[in-house]
Amino acid sequence: MTVRWLDGFSNLLAGLGAASPKTAASGYVIGCDHAQVEAAYRTSSWYGKIVDIPADDATREGRIWQAEPEQITALEAEEARLGLWGKLRQALIWQRLFGGGALYMGGLPGDPSTPLILDQVRKGSLQYLIALHRYEVSIEGRIGDPLDPYYGQPQMYRVGAARLHPSRVVRLNGQRGPILTGDSSQWGDSTWTYLQDSVTAADAASSVLAALMLEA
């Protein structure tokens, strides 16, 4: 005869304890529907502010240059020509909203699919910037050589028919990079991954309070 020993509190009728814990079916999943995230961003009382405010704070004042006055004037004129702060703000919003954003540096010397050679970059070489979010950028491969300065990054980004080398893309990952179960794109996580329950509860509470006020 086999005798089983159970250590700890249990109540079979209530379904409590080690014999039949109510939490046995509980678990955690990782998933983020970008359509739902966009809907929350556009309609939630709180989530749009949660995403936008840090990006606004990071770009509102620009930067303080330490240089000669004529150099500062030239630098600020170049930032204005490129629309740097507005495009960086948009990329930061997409970084927080979707878990990844990027800035493509267009017009630099060489084919966009080849590594950028810094010695060839001259004044005016950077012709334009494009803000991108992770869902309009596809990934080709991954650089696995730890001696490569772009180790861990994609071998190539693809936007439509264009292939872009990572040296020509400023990548903005989400809150955390993937761990063991992360997706192969190597982007980070949307803030929605961490805040979904709290934002949903806050919006539900606001709706309930509004209904109670109308009843009152």
PDB file of C-alpha atoms in Angstrom:
ATOM      1  CA  MET A   1       0.000   0.000   0.000  1.00  0.00           C
ATOM      2  CA  THR A   2       1.280   3.453  -0.925  1.00  0.00           C
ATOM      3  CA  VAL A   3       0.836   6.238   1.584  1.00  0.00           C
ATOM      4  CA  ARG A   4       0.944   9.872   0.402  1.00  0.00           C
ATOM      5  CA  TRP A   5       1.816  12.651   2.807  1.00  0.00           C
ATOM      6  CA  LEU A   6       0.709  16.224   2.170  1.00  0.00           C
ATOM      7  CA  ASP A   7       2.320  19.000   4.126  1.00  0.00           C
ATOM      8  CA  GLY A   8       0.419  22.240   4.623  1.00  0.00           C
ATOM      9  CA  PHE A   9      -3.124  23.511   4.959  1.00  0.00           C
ATOM     10  CA  SER A  10      -5.823  22.145   2.664  1.00  0.00           C
ATOM     11  CA  ASN A  11      -9.601  22.128   2.444  1.00  0.00           C
ATOM     12  CA  LEU A  12     -11.088  19.868  -0.193  1.00  0.00           C
ATOM     13  CA  LEU A  13     -14.589  21.343   0.051  1.00  0.00           C
ATOM     14  CA  ALA A  14     -13.327  24.891  -0.430  1.00  0.00           C
ATOM     15  CA  GLY A  15     -10.711  23.886  -2.971  1.00  0.00           C
ATOM     16  CA  LEU A  16      -7.911  25.351  -0.904  1.00  0.00           C
ATOM     17  CA  GLY A  17      -4.399  24.149  -0.222  1.00  0.00           C
ATOM     18  CA  ALA A  18      -1.984  21.860  -2.013  1.00  0.00           C
ATOM     19  CA  ALA A  19      -4.598  19.216  -2.762  1.00  0.00           C
ATOM     20  CA  SER A  20      -6.573  21.506  -5.091  1.00  0.00           C
ATOM     21  CA  PRO A  21      -5.242  25.076  -5.092  1.00  0.00           C
ATOM     22  CA  LYS A  22      -7.451  27.650  -6.778  1.00  0.00           C
ATOM     23  CA  THR A  23      -4.369  29.278  -8.250  1.00  0.00           C
ATOM     24  CA  ALA A  24      -3.179  26.098  -9.972  1.00  0.00           C
ATOM     25  CA  ALA A  25      -4.614  27.251 -13.302  1.00  0.00           C
ATOM     26  CA  SER A  26      -3.123  30.725 -13.034  1.00  0.00           C
ATOM     27  CA  GLY A  27      -0.218  31.772 -15.197  1.00  0.00           C
ATOM     28  CA  TYR A  28       1.379  34.601 -17.128  1.00  0.00           C
ATOM     29  CA  VAL A  29       1.465  35.153 -20.858  1.00  0.00           C
ATOM     30  CA  ILE A  30       3.326  37.599 -23.061  1.00  0.00           C
ATOM     31  CA  GLY A  31       1.357  39.093 -25.886  1.00  0.00           C
ATOM     32  CA  CYS A  32       0.558  42.491 -27.313  1.00  0.00           C
ATOM     33  CA  ASP A  33      -2.021  43.154 -30.045  1.00  0.00           C
ATOM     34  CA  HIS A  34      -0.827  46.354 -31.696  1.00  0.00           C
ATOM     35  CA  ALA A  35      -4.363  47.182 -32.905  1.00  0.00           C
ATOM     36  CA  GLN A  36      -5.608  47.083 -29.316  1.00  0.00           C
ATOM     37  CA  VAL A  37      -2.623  49.144 -28.177  1.00  0.00           C
ATOM     38  CA  GLU A  38      -3.375  51.806 -30.794  1.00  0.00           C
ATOM     39  CA  ALA A  39      -7.053  51.839 -29.791  1.00  0.00           C
ATOM     40  CA  ALA A  40      -6.098  52.313 -26.132  1.00  0.00           C
ATOM     41  CA  TYR A  41      -3.710  55.118 -27.070  1.00  0.00           C
ATOM     42  CA  ARG A  42      -6.400  56.954 -29.014  1.00  0.00           C
ATOM     43  CA  THR A  43      -9.378  56.421 -26.681  1.00  0.00           C
ATOM     44  CA  SER A  44      -8.160  55.800 -23.118  1.00  0.00           C
ATOM     45  CA  SER A  45      -8.381  58.672 -20.635  1.00  0.00           C
ATOM     46  CA  TRP A  46      -4.899  57.884 -19.390  1.00  0.00           C
ATOM     47  CA  TYR A  47      -2.835  55.791 -21.757  1.00  0.00           C
ATOM     48  CA  GLY A  48      -2.180  58.464 -24.383  1.00  0.00           C
ATOM     49  CA  LYS A  49      -0.759  60.739 -21.687  1.00  0.00           C
ATOM     50  CA  ILE A  50       1.361  57.900 -20.273  1.00  0.00           C
ATOM     51  CA  VAL A  51       2.923  57.385 -23.711  1.00  0.00           C
ATOM     52  CA  ASP A  52       3.252  61.016 -24.818  1.00  0.00           C
ATOM     53  CA  ILE A  53       4.430  62.901 -21.739  1.00  0.00           C
ATOM     54  CA  PRO A  54       7.926  61.303 -21.445  1.00  0.00           C
ATOM     55  CA  ALA A  55       8.505  61.811 -25.197  1.00  0.00           C
ATOM     56  CA  ASP A  56       7.358  65.428 -24.917  1.00  0.00           C
ATOM     57  CA  ASP A  57       9.610  66.060 -21.910  1.00  0.00           C
ATOM     58  CA  ALA A  58      12.602  64.538 -23.697  1.00  0.00           C
ATOM     59  CA  THR A  59      12.268  66.715 -26.807  1.00  0.00           C
ATOM     60  CA  ARG A  60      10.455  69.921 -25.783  1.00  0.00           C
ATOM     61  CA  GLU A  61      13.538  71.981 -24.928  1.00  0.00           C
ATOM     62  CA  GLY A  62      15.934  70.510 -27.457  1.00  0.00           C
ATOM     63  CA  ARG A  63      19.507  70.619 -26.173  1.00  0.00           C
ATOM     64  CA  ILE A  64      21.965  73.183 -24.836  1.00  0.00           C
ATOM     65  CA  TRP A  65      25.050  73.421 -27.043  1.00  0.00           C
ATOM     66  CA  GLN A  66      28.440  74.442 -25.685  1.00  0.00           C
ATOM     67  CA  ALA A  67      30.160  76.027 -28.642  1.00  0.00           C
ATOM     68  CA  GLU A  68      30.789  79.336 -30.357  1.00  0.00           C
ATOM     69  CA  PRO A  69      27.631  81.367 -31.127  1.00  0.00           C
ATOM     70  CA  GLU A  70      27.970  80.941 -34.898  1.00  0.00           C
ATOM     71  CA  GLN A  71      28.434  77.181 -34.481  1.00  0.00           C
ATOM     72  CA  ILE A  72      25.344  76.956 -32.279  1.00  0.00           C
ATOM     73  CA  THR A  73      23.348  78.910 -34.860  1.00  0.00           C
ATOM     74  CA  ALA A  74      24.462  76.533 -37.618  1.00  0.00           C
ATOM     75  CA  LEU A  75      23.685  73.432 -35.526  1.00  0.00           C
ATOM     76  CA  GLU A  76      20.213  74.660 -34.594  1.00  0.00           C
ATOM     77  CA  ALA A  77      19.507  75.586 -38.208  1.00  0.00           C
ATOM     78  CA  GLU A  78      20.446  72.052 -39.257  1.00  0.00           C
ATOM     79  CA  GLU A  79      18.206  70.554 -36.561  1.00  0.00           C
ATOM     80  CA  ALA A  80      15.345  72.713 -37.840  1.00  0.00           C
ATOM     81  CA  ARG A  81      16.006  71.729 -41.467  1.00  0.00           C
ATOM     82  CA  LEU A  82      15.868  68.035 -40.587  1.00  0.00           C
ATOM     83  CA  GLY A  83      12.881  68.434 -38.265  1.00  0.00           C
ATOM     84  CA  LEU A  84      14.977  66.530 -35.736  1.00  0.00           C
ATOM     85  CA  TRP A  85      13.003  67.099 -32.560  1.00  0.00           C
ATOM     86  CA  GLY A  86       9.584  66.440 -34.050  1.00  0.00           C
ATOM     87  CA  LYS A  87      10.741  63.217 -35.695  1.00  0.00           C
ATOM     88  CA  LEU A  88      12.617  62.086 -32.600  1.00  0.00           C
ATOM     89  CA  ARG A  89       9.472  62.738 -30.544  1.00  0.00           C
ATOM     90  CA  GLN A  90       7.442  60.572 -32.917  1.00  0.00           C
ATOM     91  CA  ALA A  91      10.001  57.759 -32.798  1.00  0.00           C
ATOM     92  CA  LEU A  92      10.034  57.911 -28.977  1.00  0.00           C
ATOM     93  CA  ILE A  93       6.233  57.694 -28.908  1.00  0.00           C
ATOM     94  CA  TRP A  94       6.349  54.616 -31.130  1.00  0.00           C
ATOM     95  CA  GLN A  95       9.105  53.180 -28.940  1.00  0.00           C
ATOM     96  CA  ARG A  96       6.815  53.389 -25.901  1.00  0.00           C
ATOM     97  CA  LEU A  97       3.581  52.585 -27.717  1.00  0.00           C
ATOM     98  CA  PHE A  98       4.636  49.619 -29.867  1.00  0.00           C
ATOM     99  CA  GLY A  99       7.899  48.595 -28.204  1.00  0.00           C
ATOM    100  CA  GLY A 100      10.151  49.919 -30.935  1.00  0.00           C
ATOM    101  CA  GLY A 101      10.829  52.972 -33.066  1.00  0.00           C
ATOM    102  CA  ALA A 102      13.630  54.071 -35.364  1.00  0.00           C
ATOM    103  CA  LEU A 103      15.075  56.990 -37.291  1.00  0.00           C
ATOM    104  CA  TYR A 104      16.414  56.354 -40.769  1.00  0.00           C
ATOM    105  CA  MET A 105      19.225  58.698 -41.810  1.00  0.00           C
ATOM    106  CA  GLY A 106      18.634  59.302 -45.495  1.00  0.00           C
ATOM    107  CA  GLY A 107      20.940  60.582 -48.200  1.00  0.00           C
ATOM    108  CA  LEU A 108      24.209  59.520 -46.583  1.00  0.00           C
ATOM    109  CA  PRO A 109      27.024  58.387 -48.898  1.00  0.00           C
ATOM    110  CA  GLY A 110      26.937  54.872 -50.292  1.00  0.00           C
ATOM    111  CA  ASP A 111      24.215  52.350 -50.988  1.00  0.00           C
ATOM    112  CA  PRO A 112      21.673  52.212 -48.109  1.00  0.00           C
ATOM    113  CA  SER A 113      22.195  48.440 -47.803  1.00  0.00           C
ATOM    114  CA  THR A 114      25.956  48.807 -47.200  1.00  0.00           C
ATOM    115  CA  PRO A 115      27.753  49.855 -43.990  1.00  0.00           C
ATOM    116  CA  LEU A 116      28.129  53.603 -43.538  1.00  0.00           C
ATOM    117  CA  ILE A 117      31.741  54.798 -43.810  1.00  0.00           C
ATOM    118  CA  LEU A 118      32.074  57.742 -41.448  1.00  0.00           C
ATOM    119  CA  ASP A 119      35.120  59.165 -43.270  1.00  0.00           C
ATOM    120  CA  GLN A 120      32.876  59.788 -46.289  1.00  0.00           C
ATOM    121  CA  VAL A 121      30.323  61.835 -44.333  1.00  0.00           C
ATOM    122  CA  ARG A 122      30.595  65.552 -44.991  1.00  0.00           C
ATOM    123  CA  LYS A 123      28.646  68.657 -44.087  1.00  0.00           C
ATOM    124  CA  GLY A 124      25.194  68.357 -45.642  1.00  0.00           C
ATOM    125  CA  SER A 125      25.513  64.605 -46.283  1.00  0.00           C
ATOM    126  CA  LEU A 126      22.550  63.876 -44.049  1.00  0.00           C
ATOM    127  CA  GLN A 127      19.675  64.968 -46.262  1.00  0.00           C
ATOM    128  CA  TYR A 128      16.620  63.872 -44.296  1.00  0.00           C
ATOM    129  CA  LEU A 129      15.295  61.805 -41.360  1.00  0.00           C
ATOM    130  CA  ILE A 130      12.355  59.398 -41.387  1.00  0.00           C
ATOM    131  CA  ALA A 131      10.625  58.225 -38.201  1.00  0.00           C
ATOM    132  CA  LEU A 132       9.541  54.577 -38.335  1.00  0.00           C
ATOM    133  CA  HIS A 133       7.713  52.202 -36.018  1.00  0.00           C
ATOM    134  CA  ARG A 134       8.488  48.528 -35.588  1.00  0.00           C
ATOM    135  CA  TYR A 135       5.489  47.270 -37.568  1.00  0.00           C
ATOM    136  CA  GLU A 136       6.602  48.978 -40.782  1.00  0.00           C
ATOM    137  CA  VAL A 137      10.147  47.615 -40.452  1.00  0.00           C
ATOM    138  CA  SER A 138      10.966  43.955 -41.098  1.00  0.00           C
ATOM    139  CA  ILE A 139      14.137  42.239 -39.949  1.00  0.00           C
ATOM    140  CA  GLU A 140      16.580  40.158 -41.980  1.00  0.00           C
ATOM    141  CA  GLY A 141      18.808  37.900 -39.909  1.00  0.00           C
ATOM    142  CA  ARG A 142      20.835  38.825 -36.856  1.00  0.00           C
ATOM    143  CA  ILE A 143      24.509  39.711 -36.481  1.00  0.00           C
ATOM    144  CA  GLY A 144      25.916  37.014 -34.214  1.00  0.00           C
ATOM    145  CA  ASP A 145      29.621  37.880 -34.312  1.00  0.00           C
ATOM    146  CA  PRO A 146      30.545  39.407 -30.890  1.00  0.00           C
ATOM    147  CA  LEU A 147      33.464  41.211 -32.550  1.00  0.00           C
ATOM    148  CA  ASP A 148      31.123  43.064 -34.904  1.00  0.00           C
ATOM    149  CA  PRO A 149      30.266  46.582 -33.647  1.00  0.00           C
ATOM    150  CA  TYR A 150      26.632  45.856 -34.587  1.00  0.00           C
ATOM    151  CA  TYR A 151      26.488  42.581 -32.669  1.00  0.00           C
ATOM    152  CA  GLY A 152      22.914  41.624 -31.776  1.00  0.00           C
ATOM    153  CA  GLN A 153      21.369  43.933 -34.356  1.00  0.00           C
ATOM    154  CA  PRO A 154      19.685  42.778 -37.570  1.00  0.00           C
ATOM    155  CA  GLN A 155      21.850  42.069 -40.576  1.00  0.00           C
ATOM    156  CA  MET A 156      19.468  44.271 -42.520  1.00  0.00           C
ATOM    157  CA  TYR A 157      16.300  46.283 -42.029  1.00  0.00           C
ATOM    158  CA  ARG A 158      13.690  46.228 -44.778  1.00  0.00           C
ATOM    159  CA  VAL A 159      11.153  49.025 -45.286  1.00  0.00           C
ATOM    160  CA  GLY A 160       9.013  48.275 -48.317  1.00  0.00           C
ATOM    161  CA  ALA A 161      11.445  47.429 -51.096  1.00  0.00           C
ATOM    162  CA  ALA A 162      14.360  49.283 -49.459  1.00  0.00           C
ATOM    163  CA  ARG A 163      17.066  47.388 -47.560  1.00  0.00           C
ATOM    164  CA  LEU A 164      18.825  49.432 -44.871  1.00  0.00           C
ATOM    165  CA  HIS A 165      22.067  48.578 -43.099  1.00  0.00           C
ATOM    166  CA  PRO A 166      21.871  49.021 -39.287  1.00  0.00           C
ATOM    167  CA  SER A 167      24.627  51.659 -39.404  1.00  0.00           C
ATOM    168  CA  ARG A 168      22.108  53.934 -41.137  1.00  0.00           C
ATOM    169  CA  VAL A 169      19.296  53.396 -38.649  1.00  0.00           C
ATOM    170  CA  VAL A 170      18.992  54.789 -35.108  1.00  0.00           C
ATOM    171  CA  ARG A 171      17.098  52.057 -33.290  1.00  0.00           C
ATOM    172  CA  LEU A 172      14.943  52.812 -30.222  1.00  0.00           C
ATOM    173  CA  ASN A 173      13.982  49.648 -28.389  1.00  0.00           C
ATOM    174  CA  GLY A 174      11.040  49.373 -26.031  1.00  0.00           C
ATOM    175  CA  GLN A 175      11.263  49.121 -22.266  1.00  0.00           C
ATOM    176  CA  ARG A 176      13.175  45.861 -22.223  1.00  0.00           C
ATOM    177  CA  GLY A 177      14.812  43.709 -24.829  1.00  0.00           C
ATOM    178  CA  PRO A 178      13.602  40.121 -25.276  1.00  0.00           C
ATOM    179  CA  ILE A 179      14.934  37.518 -22.873  1.00  0.00           C
ATOM    180  CA  LEU A 180      14.710  33.762 -23.596  1.00  0.00           C
ATOM    181  CA  THR A 181      11.179  33.865 -24.948  1.00  0.00           C
ATOM    182  CA  GLY A 182      11.485  37.163 -26.805  1.00  0.00           C
ATOM    183  CA  ASP A 183      10.519  37.443 -30.449  1.00  0.00           C
ATOM    184  CA  SER A 184      13.152  37.193 -33.144  1.00  0.00           C
ATOM    185  CA  SER A 185      12.769  40.829 -34.175  1.00  0.00           C
ATOM    186  CA  GLN A 186      14.753  41.883 -31.075  1.00  0.00           C
ATOM    187  CA  TRP A 187      12.519  44.871 -30.381  1.00  0.00           C
ATOM    188  CA  GLY A 188      11.548  45.665 -26.815  1.00  0.00           C
ATOM    189  CA  ASP A 189       8.208  45.694 -24.997  1.00  0.00           C
ATOM    190  CA  SER A 190       5.368  48.175 -25.278  1.00  0.00           C
ATOM    191  CA  THR A 191       4.444  50.033 -22.098  1.00  0.00           C
ATOM    192  CA  TRP A 192       1.003  48.435 -22.598  1.00  0.00           C
ATOM    193  CA  THR A 193       2.551  45.080 -21.631  1.00  0.00           C
ATOM    194  CA  TYR A 194       3.154  46.382 -18.116  1.00  0.00           C
ATOM    195  CA  LEU A 195       0.258  48.809 -17.701  1.00  0.00           C
ATOM    196  CA  GLN A 196      -2.686  47.114 -19.403  1.00  0.00           C
ATOM    197  CA  ASP A 197      -4.403  45.940 -16.210  1.00  0.00           C
ATOM    198  CA  SER A 198      -3.855  49.241 -14.387  1.00  0.00           C
ATOM    199  CA  VAL A 199      -5.014  51.421 -17.292  1.00  0.00           C
ATOM    200  CA  THR A 200      -8.065  49.245 -17.939  1.00  0.00           C
ATOM    201  CA  ALA A 201      -8.996  49.347 -14.249  1.00  0.00           C
ATOM    202  CA  ALA A 202      -8.555  53.141 -14.112  1.00  0.00           C
ATOM    203  CA  ASP A 203     -10.713  53.682 -17.194  1.00  0.00           C
ATOM    204  CA  ALA A 204     -13.368  51.306 -15.835  1.00  0.00           C
ATOM    205  CA  ALA A 205     -13.386  53.131 -12.511  1.00  0.00           C
ATOM    206  CA  SER A 206     -13.787  56.484 -14.294  1.00  0.00           C
ATOM    207  CA  SER A 207     -16.743  55.126 -16.273  1.00  0.00           C
ATOM    208  CA  VAL A 208     -18.403  53.775 -13.130  1.00  0.00           C
ATOM    209  CA  LEU A 209     -17.951  57.084 -11.290  1.00  0.00           C
ATOM    210  CA  ALA A 210     -19.381  58.993 -14.246  1.00  0.00           C
ATOM    211  CA  ALA A 211     -22.426  56.707 -14.296  1.00  0.00           C
ATOM    212  CA  LEU A 212     -22.922  57.133 -10.539  1.00  0.00           C
ATOM    213  CA  MET A 213     -22.748  60.908 -10.911  1.00  0.00           C
ATOM    214  CA  LEU A 214     -25.505  60.787 -13.534  1.00  0.00           C
ATOM    215  CA  GLU A 215     -27.597  58.575 -11.254  1.00  0.00           C
ATOM    216  CA  ALA A 216     -27.061  61.040  -8.394  1.00  0.00           C
TER     217      ALA A 216
END
